[in-house]
JSON list of N, CA and C in Angstrom, two decimals:
[
{"chain": "A", "resi": 1, "resn": "LYS", "atom": "N", "xyz": [106.67, 121.80, 129.27]},
{"chain": "A", "resi": 1, "resn": "LYS", "atom": "CA", "xyz": [105.22, 120.81, 129.39]},
{"chain": "A", "resi": 1, "resn": "LYS", "atom": "C", "xyz": [105.51, 120.91, 131.13]},
{"chain": "A", "resi": 2, "resn": "PHE", "atom": "N", "xyz": [104.92, 121.03, 131.80]},
{"chain": "A", "resi": 2, "resn": "PHE", "atom": "CA", "xyz": [104.85, 120.72, 133.11]},
{"chain": "A", "resi": 2, "resn": "PHE", "atom": "C", "xyz": [104.45, 119.16, 133.39]},
{"chain": "A", "resi": 3, "resn": "LYS", "atom": "N", "xyz": [105.27, 118.93, 134.32]},
{"chain": "A", "resi": 3, "resn": "LYS", "atom": "CA", "xyz": [104.86, 117.16, 134.66]},
{"chain": "A", "resi": 3, "resn": "LYS", "atom": "C", "xyz": [103.80, 117.08, 135.95]},
{"chain": "A", "resi": 4, "resn": "TYR", "atom": "N", "xyz": [102.38, 117.02, 135.50]},
{"chain": "A", "resi": 4, "resn": "TYR", "atom": "CA", "xyz": [101.48, 116.66, 136.66]},
{"chain": "A", "resi": 4, "resn": "TYR", "atom": "C", "xyz": [100.75, 115.73, 136.56]},
{"chain": "A", "resi": 5, "resn": "GLN", "atom": "N", "xyz": [99.91, 115.28, 137.75]},
{"chain": "A", "resi": 5, "resn": "GLN", "atom": "CA", "xyz": [98.59, 114.13, 137.59]},
{"chain": "A", "resi": 5, "resn": "GLN", "atom": "C", "xyz": [97.78, 115.14, 137.02]},
{"chain": "A", "resi": 6, "resn": "GLU", "atom": "N", "xyz": [97.27, 114.98, 135.92]},
{"chain": "A", "resi": 6, "resn": "GLU", "atom": "CA", "xyz": [95.96, 115.19, 135.14]},
{"chain": "A", "resi": 6, "resn": "GLU", "atom": "C", "xyz": [95.02, 114.07, 135.13]},
{"chain": "A", "resi": 7, "resn": "VAL", "atom": "N", "xyz": [93.52, 114.19, 135.58]},
{"chain": "A", "resi": 7, "resn": "VAL", "atom": "CA", "xyz": [92.40, 113.28, 136.00]},
{"chain": "A", "resi": 7, "resn": "VAL", "atom": "C", "xyz": [92.13, 113.13, 134.20]},
{"chain": "A", "resi": 8, "resn": "VAL", "atom": "N", "xyz": [91.90, 111.69, 133.56]},
{"chain": "A", "resi": 8, "resn": "VAL", "atom": "CA", "xyz": [91.55, 111.18, 132.19]},
{"chain": "A", "resi": 8, "resn": "VAL", "atom": "C", "xyz": [90.63, 110.43, 132.75]},
{"chain": "A", "resi": 9, "resn": "ARG", "atom": "N", "xyz": [89.21, 111.12, 132.28]},
{"chain": "A", "resi": 9, "resn": "ARG", "atom": "CA", "xyz": [88.00, 110.49, 132.47]},
{"chain": "A", "resi": 9, "resn": "ARG", "atom": "C", "xyz": [87.57, 109.18, 131.19]},
{"chain": "A", "resi": 10, "resn": "LYS", "atom": "N", "xyz": [87.76, 109.68, 130.06]},
{"chain": "A", "resi": 10, "resn": "LYS", "atom": "CA", "xyz": [87.23, 108.76, 129.01]},
{"chain": "A", "resi": 10, "resn": "LYS", "atom": "C", "xyz": [88.03, 107.55, 128.63]},
{"chain": "A", "resi": 11, "resn": "LYS", "atom": "N", "xyz": [87.14, 106.40, 129.20]},
{"chain": "A", "resi": 11, "resn": "LYS", "atom": "CA", "xyz": [87.97, 105.45, 128.67]},
{"chain": "A", "resi": 11, "resn": "LYS", "atom": "C", "xyz": [88.99, 104.90, 127.47]},
{"chain": "A", "resi": 12, "resn": "SER", "atom": "N", "xyz": [88.46, 105.45, 126.43]},
{"chain": "A", "resi": 12, "resn": "SER", "atom": "CA", "xyz": [89.50, 105.74, 125.12]},
{"chain": "A", "resi": 12, "resn": "SER", "atom": "C", "xyz": [90.81, 106.71, 125.49]},
{"chain": "A", "resi": 13, "resn": "GLU", "atom": "N", "xyz": [90.32, 107.70, 125.78]},
{"chain": "A", "resi": 13, "resn": "GLU", "atom": "CA", "xyz": [92.06, 108.62, 126.13]},
{"chain": "A", "resi": 13, "resn": "GLU", "atom": "C", "xyz": [92.55, 107.83, 127.27]},
{"chain": "A", "resi": 14, "resn": "ARG", "atom": "N", "xyz": [92.05, 107.01, 128.29]},
{"chain": "A", "resi": 14, "resn": "ARG", "atom": "CA", "xyz": [92.95, 106.71, 129.11]},
{"chain": "A", "resi": 14, "resn": "ARG", "atom": "C", "xyz": [93.85, 105.11, 128.86]},
{"chain": "A", "resi": 15, "resn": "ALA", "atom": "N", "xyz": [93.03, 104.74, 127.91]},
{"chain": "A", "resi": 15, "resn": "ALA", "atom": "CA", "xyz": [93.28, 103.38, 127.20]},
{"chain": "A", "resi": 15, "resn": "ALA", "atom": "C", "xyz": [94.93, 103.56, 126.42]},
{"chain": "A", "resi": 16, "resn": "ALA", "atom": "N", "xyz": [94.85, 105.25, 126.07]},
{"chain": "A", "resi": 16, "resn": "ALA", "atom": "CA", "xyz": [95.83, 105.53, 124.74]},
{"chain": "A", "resi": 16, "resn": "ALA", "atom": "C", "xyz": [97.14, 106.02, 125.81]},
{"chain": "A", "resi": 17, "resn": "LEU", "atom": "N", "xyz": [96.99, 106.08, 126.95]},
{"chain": "A", "resi": 17, "resn": "LEU", "atom": "CA", "xyz": [97.87, 106.92, 127.99]},
{"chain": "A", "resi": 17, "resn": "LEU", "atom": "C", "xyz": [98.90, 105.44, 128.10]},
{"chain": "A", "resi": 18, "resn": "ASN", "atom": "N", "xyz": [100.24, 105.92, 128.52]},
{"chain": "A", "resi": 18, "resn": "ASN", "atom": "CA", "xyz": [101.49, 105.00, 128.85]},
{"chain": "A", "resi": 18, "resn": "ASN", "atom": "C", "xyz": [100.92, 104.53, 129.80]},
{"chain": "A", "resi": 19, "resn": "GLY", "atom": "N", "xyz": [101.40, 102.83, 130.19]},
{"chain": "A", "resi": 19, "resn": "GLY", "atom": "CA", "xyz": [101.51, 102.32, 131.49]},
{"chain": "A", "resi": 19, "resn": "GLY", "atom": "C", "xyz": [102.95, 102.37, 132.28]},
{"chain": "A", "resi": 20, "resn": "TYR", "atom": "N", "xyz": [102.89, 102.33, 133.37]},
{"chain": "A", "resi": 20, "resn": "TYR", "atom": "CA", "xyz": [104.10, 102.40, 134.11]},
{"chain": "A", "resi": 20, "resn": "TYR", "atom": "C", "xyz": [103.85, 101.23, 135.76]},
{"chain": "A", "resi": 21, "resn": "GLU", "atom": "N", "xyz": [104.87, 100.87, 136.00]},
{"chain": "A", "resi": 21, "resn": "GLU", "atom": "CA", "xyz": [104.97, 100.26, 136.99]},
{"chain": "A", "resi": 21, "resn": "GLU", "atom": "C", "xyz": [105.60, 100.97, 138.64]},
{"chain": "A", "resi": 22, "resn": "CYS", "atom": "N", "xyz": [104.55, 100.57, 139.23]},
{"chain": "A", "resi": 22, "resn": "CYS", "atom": "CA", "xyz": [104.97, 101.13, 140.68]},
{"chain": "A", "resi": 22, "resn": "CYS", "atom": "C", "xyz": [106.18, 99.72, 141.53]},
{"chain": "A", "resi": 23, "resn": "PRO", "atom": "N", "xyz": [106.80, 100.29, 142.30]},
{"chain": "A", "resi": 23, "resn": "PRO", "atom": "CA", "xyz": [107.74, 99.34, 142.82]},
{"chain": "A", "resi": 23, "resn": "PRO", "atom": "C", "xyz": [107.11, 97.70, 143.45]},
{"chain": "A", "resi": 24, "resn": "ASP", "atom": "N", "xyz": [105.92, 97.87, 143.36]},
{"chain": "A", "resi": 24, "resn": "ASP", "atom": "CA", "xyz": [104.86, 96.30, 143.92]},
{"chain": "A", "resi": 24, "resn": "ASP", "atom": "C", "xyz": [104.54, 96.18, 142.99]},
{"chain": "A", "resi": 25, "resn": "CYS", "atom": "N", "xyz": [104.57, 96.56, 141.90]},
{"chain": "A", "resi": 25, "resn": "CYS", "atom": "CA", "xyz": [103.96, 95.84, 140.18]},
{"chain": "A", "resi": 25, "resn": "CYS", "atom": "C", "xyz": [105.45, 95.32, 139.69]},
{"chain": "A", "resi": 26, "resn": "ALA", "atom": "N", "xyz": [106.51, 96.14, 140.37]},
{"chain": "A", "resi": 26, "resn": "ALA", "atom": "CA", "xyz": [107.85, 95.46, 139.69]},
{"chain": "A", "resi": 26, "resn": "ALA", "atom": "C", "xyz": [108.38, 94.28, 139.93]},
{"chain": "A", "resi": 27, "resn": "ALA", "atom": "N", "xyz": [107.96, 94.04, 141.33]},
{"chain": "A", "resi": 27, "resn": "ALA", "atom": "CA", "xyz": [108.35, 92.85, 142.34]},
{"chain": "A", "resi": 27, "resn": "ALA", "atom": "C", "xyz": [107.35, 91.59, 141.58]},
{"chain": "A", "resi": 28, "resn": "PHE", "atom": "N", "xyz": [105.91, 92.04, 141.67]},
{"chain": "A", "resi": 28, "resn": "PHE", "atom": "CA", "xyz": [105.28, 91.32, 141.04]},
{"chain": "A", "resi": 28, "resn": "PHE", "atom": "C", "xyz": [105.37, 90.84, 139.66]},
{"chain": "A", "resi": 29, "resn": "TYR", "atom": "N", "xyz": [105.79, 91.13, 138.64]},
{"chain": "A", "resi": 29, "resn": "TYR", "atom": "CA", "xyz": [106.32, 91.05, 137.70]},
{"chain": "A", "resi": 29, "resn": "TYR", "atom": "C", "xyz": [107.71, 90.02, 137.59]},
{"chain": "A", "resi": 30, "resn": "ASP", "atom": "N", "xyz": [108.57, 90.56, 138.11]},
{"chain": "A", "resi": 30, "resn": "ASP", "atom": "CA", "xyz": [109.86, 89.78, 138.49]},
{"chain": "A", "resi": 30, "resn": "ASP", "atom": "C", "xyz": [109.31, 88.85, 138.65]},
{"chain": "A", "resi": 31, "resn": "ASN", "atom": "N", "xyz": [108.70, 88.46, 139.75]},
{"chain": "A", "resi": 31, "resn": "ASN", "atom": "CA", "xyz": [108.22, 86.54, 140.17]},
{"chain": "A", "resi": 31, "resn": "ASN", "atom": "C", "xyz": [107.55, 86.17, 139.19]},
{"chain": "A", "resi": 32, "resn": "VAL", "atom": "N", "xyz": [106.43, 87.09, 138.38]},
{"chain": "A", "resi": 32, "resn": "VAL", "atom": "CA", "xyz": [105.81, 86.10, 137.61]},
{"chain": "A", "resi": 32, "resn": "VAL", "atom": "C", "xyz": [106.45, 85.95, 136.13]},
{"chain": "A", "resi": 33, "resn": "VAL", "atom": "N", "xyz": [107.02, 87.08, 135.42]},
{"chain": "A", "resi": 33, "resn": "VAL", "atom": "CA", "xyz": [107.40, 86.67, 134.60]},
{"chain": "A", "resi": 33, "resn": "VAL", "atom": "C", "xyz": [108.85, 86.48, 134.53]},
{"chain": "A", "resi": 34, "resn": "GLY", "atom": "N", "xyz": [109.73, 86.91, 135.27]},
{"chain": "A", "resi": 34, "resn": "GLY", "atom": "CA", "xyz": [111.02, 86.75, 135.54]},
{"chain": "A", "resi": 34, "resn": "GLY", "atom": "C", "xyz": [111.80, 85.44, 135.53]},
{"chain": "A", "resi": 35, "resn": "GLN", "atom": "N", "xyz": [110.99, 84.71, 136.35]},
{"chain": "A", "resi": 35, "resn": "GLN", "atom": "CA", "xyz": [111.28, 83.13, 136.85]},
{"chain": "A", "resi": 35, "resn": "GLN", "atom": "C", "xyz": [110.41, 82.46, 136.88]},
{"chain": "A", "resi": 36, "resn": "GLY", "atom": "N", "xyz": [109.21, 82.39, 136.85]},
{"chain": "A", "resi": 36, "resn": "GLY", "atom": "CA", "xyz": [107.92, 81.44, 136.75]},
{"chain": "A", "resi": 36, "resn": "GLY", "atom": "C", "xyz": [107.79, 81.04, 135.52]},
{"chain": "A", "resi": 37, "resn": "GLU", "atom": "N", "xyz": [106.39, 80.36, 135.68]},
{"chain": "A", "resi": 37, "resn": "GLU", "atom": "CA", "xyz": [106.02, 79.55, 134.56]},
{"chain": "A", "resi": 37, "resn": "GLU", "atom": "C", "xyz": [105.75, 80.74, 133.34]},
{"chain": "A", "resi": 38, "resn": "GLY", "atom": "N", "xyz": [105.22, 81.72, 133.68]},
{"chain": "A", "resi": 38, "resn": "GLY", "atom": "CA", "xyz": [104.84, 83.12, 132.96]},
{"chain": "A", "resi": 38, "resn": "GLY", "atom": "C", "xyz": [105.58, 83.34, 131.90]},
{"chain": "A", "resi": 39, "resn": "ALA", "atom": "N", "xyz": [106.83, 83.27, 132.62]},
{"chain": "A", "resi": 39, "resn": "ALA", "atom": "CA", "xyz": [108.05, 83.75, 131.54]},
{"chain": "A", "resi": 39, "resn": "ALA", "atom": "C", "xyz": [108.36, 83.03, 130.23]},
{"chain": "A", "resi": 40, "resn": "ASN", "atom": "N", "xyz": [107.49, 81.89, 130.27]},
{"chain": "A", "resi": 40, "resn": "ASN", "atom": "CA", "xyz": [107.31, 81.50, 128.75]},
{"chain": "A", "resi": 40, "resn": "ASN", "atom": "C", "xyz": [106.51, 82.00, 127.82]},
{"chain": "A", "resi": 41, "resn": "VAL", "atom": "N", "xyz": [105.52, 82.61, 128.89]},
{"chain": "A", "resi": 41, "resn": "VAL", "atom": "CA", "xyz": [104.42, 82.94, 128.18]},
{"chain": "A", "resi": 41, "resn": "VAL", "atom": "C", "xyz": [104.10, 84.76, 127.74]},
{"chain": "A", "resi": 42, "resn": "PHE", "atom": "N", "xyz": [104.08, 85.41, 129.08]},
{"chain": "A", "resi": 42, "resn": "PHE", "atom": "CA", "xyz": [104.17, 86.71, 128.78]},
{"chain": "A", "resi": 42, "resn": "PHE", "atom": "C", "xyz": [105.45, 87.54, 128.63]},
{"chain": "A", "resi": 43, "resn": "ASN", "atom": "N", "xyz": [105.65, 88.53, 128.36]},
{"chain": "A", "resi": 43, "resn": "ASN", "atom": "CA", "xyz": [106.80, 89.73, 128.56]},
{"chain": "A", "resi": 43, "resn": "ASN", "atom": "C", "xyz": [106.05, 90.91, 129.19]},
{"chain": "A", "resi": 44, "resn": "ARG", "atom": "N", "xyz": [107.23, 91.70, 129.71]},
{"chain": "A", "resi": 44, "resn": "ARG", "atom": "CA", "xyz": [107.11, 93.06, 130.71]},
{"chain": "A", "resi": 44, "resn": "ARG", "atom": "C", "xyz": [106.07, 93.95, 129.93]},
{"chain": "A", "resi": 45, "resn": "ARG", "atom": "N", "xyz": [106.27, 94.19, 128.65]},
{"chain": "A", "resi": 45, "resn": "ARG", "atom": "CA", "xyz": [105.81, 94.94, 127.71]},
{"chain": "A", "resi": 45, "resn": "ARG", "atom": "C", "xyz": [104.07, 94.65, 127.74]},
{"chain": "A", "resi": 46, "resn": "GLU", "atom": "N", "xyz": [103.78, 93.22, 127.72]},
{"chain": "A", "resi": 46, "resn": "GLU", "atom": "CA", "xyz": [102.50, 93.20, 127.59]},
{"chain": "A", "resi": 46, "resn": "GLU", "atom": "C", "xyz": [101.70, 93.38, 128.99]},
{"chain": "A", "resi": 47, "resn": "PHE", "atom": "N", "xyz": [102.43, 93.16, 130.04]},
{"chain": "A", "resi": 47, "resn": "PHE", "atom": "CA", "xyz": [101.90, 93.66, 131.35]},
{"chain": "A", "resi": 47, "resn": "PHE", "atom": "C", "xyz": [101.52, 95.17, 131.51]},
{"chain": "A", "resi": 48, "resn": "LEU", "atom": "N", "xyz": [102.66, 95.87, 130.84]},
{"chain": "A", "resi": 48, "resn": "LEU", "atom": "CA", "xyz": [102.50, 97.44, 130.99]},
{"chain": "A", "resi": 48, "resn": "LEU", "atom": "C", "xyz": [101.30, 97.95, 130.22]},
{"chain": "A", "resi": 49, "resn": "ALA", "atom": "N", "xyz": [101.23, 97.14, 128.90]},
{"chain": "A", "resi": 49, "resn": "ALA", "atom": "CA", "xyz": [99.86, 97.52, 127.87]},
{"chain": "A", "resi": 49, "resn": "ALA", "atom": "C", "xyz": [98.57, 97.28, 128.83]},
{"chain": "A", "resi": 50, "resn": "CYS", "atom": "N", "xyz": [98.31, 96.29, 129.88]},
{"chain": "A", "resi": 50, "resn": "CYS", "atom": "CA", "xyz": [97.38, 96.04, 130.67]},
{"chain": "A", "resi": 50, "resn": "CYS", "atom": "C", "xyz": [97.65, 96.82, 131.79]},
{"chain": "A", "resi": 51, "resn": "SER", "atom": "N", "xyz": [98.37, 97.39, 132.35]},
{"chain": "A", "resi": 51, "resn": "SER", "atom": "CA", "xyz": [98.38, 98.27, 133.75]},
{"chain": "A", "resi": 51, "resn": "SER", "atom": "C", "xyz": [97.30, 99.10, 133.70]},
{"chain": "A", "resi": 52, "resn": "ARG", "atom": "N", "xyz": [97.00, 99.38, 135.43]},
{"chain": "A", "resi": 52, "resn": "ARG", "atom": "CA", "xyz": [96.16, 100.15, 135.81]},
{"chain": "A", "resi": 52, "resn": "ARG", "atom": "C", "xyz": [96.84, 101.10, 135.88]},
{"chain": "A", "resi": 53, "resn": "HIS", "atom": "N", "xyz": [98.06, 101.60, 136.23]},
{"chain": "A", "resi": 53, "resn": "HIS", "atom": "CA", "xyz": [98.71, 102.84, 136.56]},
{"chain": "A", "resi": 53, "resn": "HIS", "atom": "C", "xyz": [98.72, 102.93, 135.09]},
{"chain": "A", "resi": 54, "resn": "ARG", "atom": "N", "xyz": [98.71, 104.39, 134.55]},
{"chain": "A", "resi": 54, "resn": "ARG", "atom": "CA", "xyz": [98.59, 105.16, 133.79]},
{"chain": "A", "resi": 54, "resn": "ARG", "atom": "C", "xyz": [98.76, 106.62, 133.26]},
{"chain": "A", "resi": 55, "resn": "ALA", "atom": "N", "xyz": [99.58, 107.26, 133.06]},
{"chain": "A", "resi": 55, "resn": "ALA", "atom": "CA", "xyz": [99.64, 108.81, 133.09]},
{"chain": "A", "resi": 55, "resn": "ALA", "atom": "C", "xyz": [100.46, 108.94, 131.50]},
{"chain": "A", "resi": 56, "resn": "ARG", "atom": "N", "xyz": [100.42, 110.33, 131.42]},
{"chain": "A", "resi": 56, "resn": "ARG", "atom": "CA", "xyz": [101.34, 110.73, 130.46]},
{"chain": "A", "resi": 56, "resn": "ARG", "atom": "C", "xyz": [102.97, 110.90, 130.47]},
{"chain": "A", "resi": 57, "resn": "ASP", "atom": "N", "xyz": [103.14, 110.90, 132.18]},
{"chain": "A", "resi": 57, "resn": "ASP", "atom": "CA", "xyz": [104.49, 110.84, 132.87]},
{"chain": "A", "resi": 57, "resn": "ASP", "atom": "C", "xyz": [104.01, 109.93, 133.80]},
{"chain": "A", "resi": 58, "resn": "THR", "atom": "N", "xyz": [105.53, 109.41, 134.11]},
{"chain": "A", "resi": 58, "resn": "THR", "atom": "CA", "xyz": [105.64, 108.42, 135.14]},
{"chain": "A", "resi": 58, "resn": "THR", "atom": "C", "xyz": [105.98, 109.50, 136.27]},
{"chain": "A", "resi": 59, "resn": "PRO", "atom": "N", "xyz": [104.94, 109.77, 137.52]},
{"chain": "A", "resi": 59, "resn": "PRO", "atom": "CA", "xyz": [105.36, 110.33, 138.68]},
{"chain": "A", "resi": 59, "resn": "PRO", "atom": "C", "xyz": [106.33, 109.98, 139.68]},
{"chain": "A", "resi": 60, "resn": "PRO", "atom": "N", "xyz": [106.79, 110.92, 140.28]},
{"chain": "A", "resi": 60, "resn": "PRO", "atom": "CA", "xyz": [108.10, 110.37, 141.17]},
{"chain": "A", "resi": 60, "resn": "PRO", "atom": "C", "xyz": [107.64, 109.17, 141.97]},
{"chain": "A", "resi": 61, "resn": "GLN", "atom": "N", "xyz": [108.52, 108.94, 142.34]},
{"chain": "A", "resi": 61, "resn": "GLN", "atom": "CA", "xyz": [107.94, 107.46, 143.80]},
{"chain": "A", "resi": 61, "resn": "GLN", "atom": "C", "xyz": [108.41, 108.49, 145.00]},
{"chain": "A", "resi": 62, "resn": "THR", "atom": "N", "xyz": [107.24, 107.92, 145.81]},
{"chain": "A", "resi": 62, "resn": "THR", "atom": "CA", "xyz": [107.11, 108.34, 147.38]},
{"chain": "A", "resi": 62, "resn": "THR", "atom": "C", "xyz": [108.53, 107.80, 148.16]},
{"chain": "A", "resi": 63, "resn": "PRO", "atom": "N", "xyz": [109.02, 109.01, 148.74]},
{"chain": "A", "resi": 63, "resn": "PRO", "atom": "CA", "xyz": [110.46, 108.45, 149.51]},
{"chain": "A", "resi": 63, "resn": "PRO", "atom": "C", "xyz": [109.91, 107.58, 150.64]},
{"chain": "A", "resi": 64, "resn": "ASN", "atom": "N", "xyz": [111.03, 106.45, 151.06]},
{"chain": "A", "resi": 64, "resn": "ASN", "atom": "CA", "xyz": [110.68, 105.43, 152.09]},
{"chain": "A", "resi": 64, "resn": "ASN", "atom": "C", "xyz": [109.94, 105.62, 153.12]},
{"chain": "A", "resi": 65, "resn": "ASP", "atom": "N", "xyz": [110.75, 106.56, 153.42]},
{"chain": "A", "resi": 65, "resn": "ASP", "atom": "CA", "xyz": [110.30, 107.40, 155.37]},
{"chain": "A", "resi": 65, "resn": "ASP", "atom": "C", "xyz": [108.67, 108.30, 154.86]},
{"chain": "A", "resi": 66, "resn": "PHE", "atom": "N", "xyz": [108.38, 108.88, 153.82]},
{"chain": "A", "resi": 66, "resn": "PHE", "atom": "CA", "xyz": [107.21, 109.47, 153.57]},
{"chain": "A", "resi": 66, "resn": "PHE", "atom": "C", "xyz": [106.36, 109.16, 154.80]},
{"chain": "A", "resi": 67, "resn": "TRP", "atom": "N", "xyz": [105.89, 107.70, 154.68]},
{"chain": "A", "resi": 67, "resn": "TRP", "atom": "CA", "xyz": [104.42, 107.81, 155.56]},
{"chain": "A", "resi": 67, "resn": "TRP", "atom": "C", "xyz": [104.83, 107.66, 157.01]},
{"chain": "A", "resi": 68, "resn": "GLU", "atom": "N", "xyz": [105.95, 107.84, 157.43]},
{"chain": "A", "resi": 68, "resn": "GLU", "atom": "CA", "xyz": [106.56, 107.77, 158.77]},
{"chain": "A", "resi": 68, "resn": "GLU", "atom": "C", "xyz": [105.92, 108.59, 159.83]},
{"chain": "A", "resi": 69, "resn": "LEU", "atom": "N", "xyz": [104.87, 108.69, 160.63]},
{"chain": "A", "resi": 69, "resn": "LEU", "atom": "CA", "xyz": [104.62, 109.78, 160.82]},
{"chain": "A", "resi": 69, "resn": "LEU", "atom": "C", "xyz": [104.81, 110.12, 162.45]},
{"chain": "A", "resi": 70, "resn": "SER", "atom": "N", "xyz": [105.85, 109.56, 162.96]},
{"chain": "A", "resi": 70, "resn": "SER", "atom": "CA", "xyz": [106.04, 109.34, 164.55]},
{"chain": "A", "resi": 70, "resn": "SER", "atom": "C", "xyz": [107.45, 110.62, 164.26]},
{"chain": "A", "resi": 71, "resn": "PHE", "atom": "N", "xyz": [107.54, 110.92, 165.27]},
{"chain": "A", "resi": 71, "resn": "PHE", "atom": "CA", "xyz": [108.60, 111.96, 165.80]},
{"chain": "A", "resi": 71, "resn": "PHE", "atom": "C", "xyz": [110.06, 111.67, 166.03]},
{"chain": "A", "resi": 72, "resn": "ALA", "atom": "N", "xyz": [111.17, 112.30, 165.81]},
{"chain": "A", "resi": 72, "resn": "ALA", "atom": "CA", "xyz": [112.78, 112.04, 165.39]},
{"chain": "A", "resi": 72, "resn": "ALA", "atom": "C", "xyz": [112.87, 111.11, 166.60]},
{"chain": "A", "resi": 73, "resn": "ASP", "atom": "N", "xyz": [112.40, 111.48, 167.58]},
{"chain": "A", "resi": 73, "resn": "ASP", "atom": "CA", "xyz": [112.80, 110.99, 169.24]},
{"chain": "A", "resi": 73, "resn": "ASP", "atom": "C", "xyz": [112.47, 109.32, 169.58]},
{"chain": "A", "resi": 74, "resn": "GLU", "atom": "N", "xyz": [111.24, 109.50, 168.87]},
{"chain": "A", "resi": 74, "resn": "GLU", "atom": "CA", "xyz": [110.26, 107.90, 168.51]},
{"chain": "A", "resi": 74, "resn": "GLU", "atom": "C", "xyz": [111.15, 107.32, 167.57]},
{"chain": "A", "resi": 75, "resn": "GLN", "atom": "N", "xyz": [111.16, 107.70, 166.75]},
{"chain": "A", "resi": 75, "resn": "GLN", "atom": "CA", "xyz": [112.07, 106.75, 165.62]},
{"chain": "A", "resi": 75, "resn": "GLN", "atom": "C", "xyz": [113.47, 106.51, 166.17]},
{"chain": "A", "resi": 76, "resn": "ARG", "atom": "N", "xyz": [113.76, 107.24, 166.82]},
{"chain": "A", "resi": 76, "resn": "ARG", "atom": "CA", "xyz": [115.05, 106.95, 167.30]},
{"chain": "A", "resi": 76, "resn": "ARG", "atom": "C", "xyz": [115.12, 105.51, 168.40]},
{"chain": "A", "resi": 77, "resn": "LYS", "atom": "N", "xyz": [114.28, 106.13, 169.15]},
{"chain": "A", "resi": 77, "resn": "LYS", "atom": "CA", "xyz": [114.11, 105.14, 170.32]},
{"chain": "A", "resi": 77, "resn": "LYS", "atom": "C", "xyz": [113.69, 103.57, 169.38]},
{"chain": "A", "resi": 78, "resn": "LYS", "atom": "N", "xyz": [112.85, 103.28, 168.38]},
{"chain": "A", "resi": 78, "resn": "LYS", "atom": "CA", "xyz": [112.25, 102.26, 167.57]},
{"chain": "A", "resi": 78, "resn": "LYS", "atom": "C", "xyz": [114.05, 101.71, 167.24]},
{"chain": "A", "resi": 79, "resn": "MET", "atom": "N", "xyz": [114.64, 102.53, 166.53]},
{"chain": "A", "resi": 79, "resn": "MET", "atom": "CA", "xyz": [116.05, 102.36, 166.21]},
{"chain": "A", "resi": 79, "resn": "MET", "atom": "C", "xyz": [116.80, 101.16, 167.08]},
{"chain": "A", "resi": 80, "resn": "GLU", "atom": "N", "xyz": [116.99, 101.96, 168.38]},
{"chain": "A", "resi": 80, "resn": "GLU", "atom": "CA", "xyz": [117.83, 101.52, 169.27]},
{"chain": "A", "resi": 80, "resn": "GLU", "atom": "C", "xyz": [117.15, 100.07, 169.87]},
{"chain": "A", "resi": 81, "resn": "GLU", "atom": "N", "xyz": [115.58, 99.99, 169.89]},
{"chain": "A", "resi": 81, "resn": "GLU", "atom": "CA", "xyz": [114.80, 98.84, 170.31]},
{"chain": "A", "resi": 81, "resn": "GLU", "atom": "C", "xyz": [114.81, 97.80, 169.29]},
{"chain": "A", "resi": 82, "resn": "GLY", "atom": "N", "xyz": [114.78, 98.04, 168.08]},
{"chain": "A", "resi": 82, "resn": "GLY", "atom": "CA", "xyz": [114.76, 96.90, 166.89]},
{"chain": "A", "resi": 82, "resn": "GLY", "atom": "C", "xyz": [116.36, 96.57, 166.69]}
]
């Protein structure tokens, strides 16, 4: 079986897919469920059940510097200044 992002258009089929969390959602869950007042009411599994991120397989995470579009010498310059 190949892992790829397929498009699922029907609402009922999409609801049957597994929810997964991106790094931003994980940070949100940690703040709301892990230590806030929501810790007494919600659990992480409930958040994943209603997650907007759904797929048959969790996609690979984007590398941290993937969207850094400047050239190597510009990056080095930024590092030296900062």
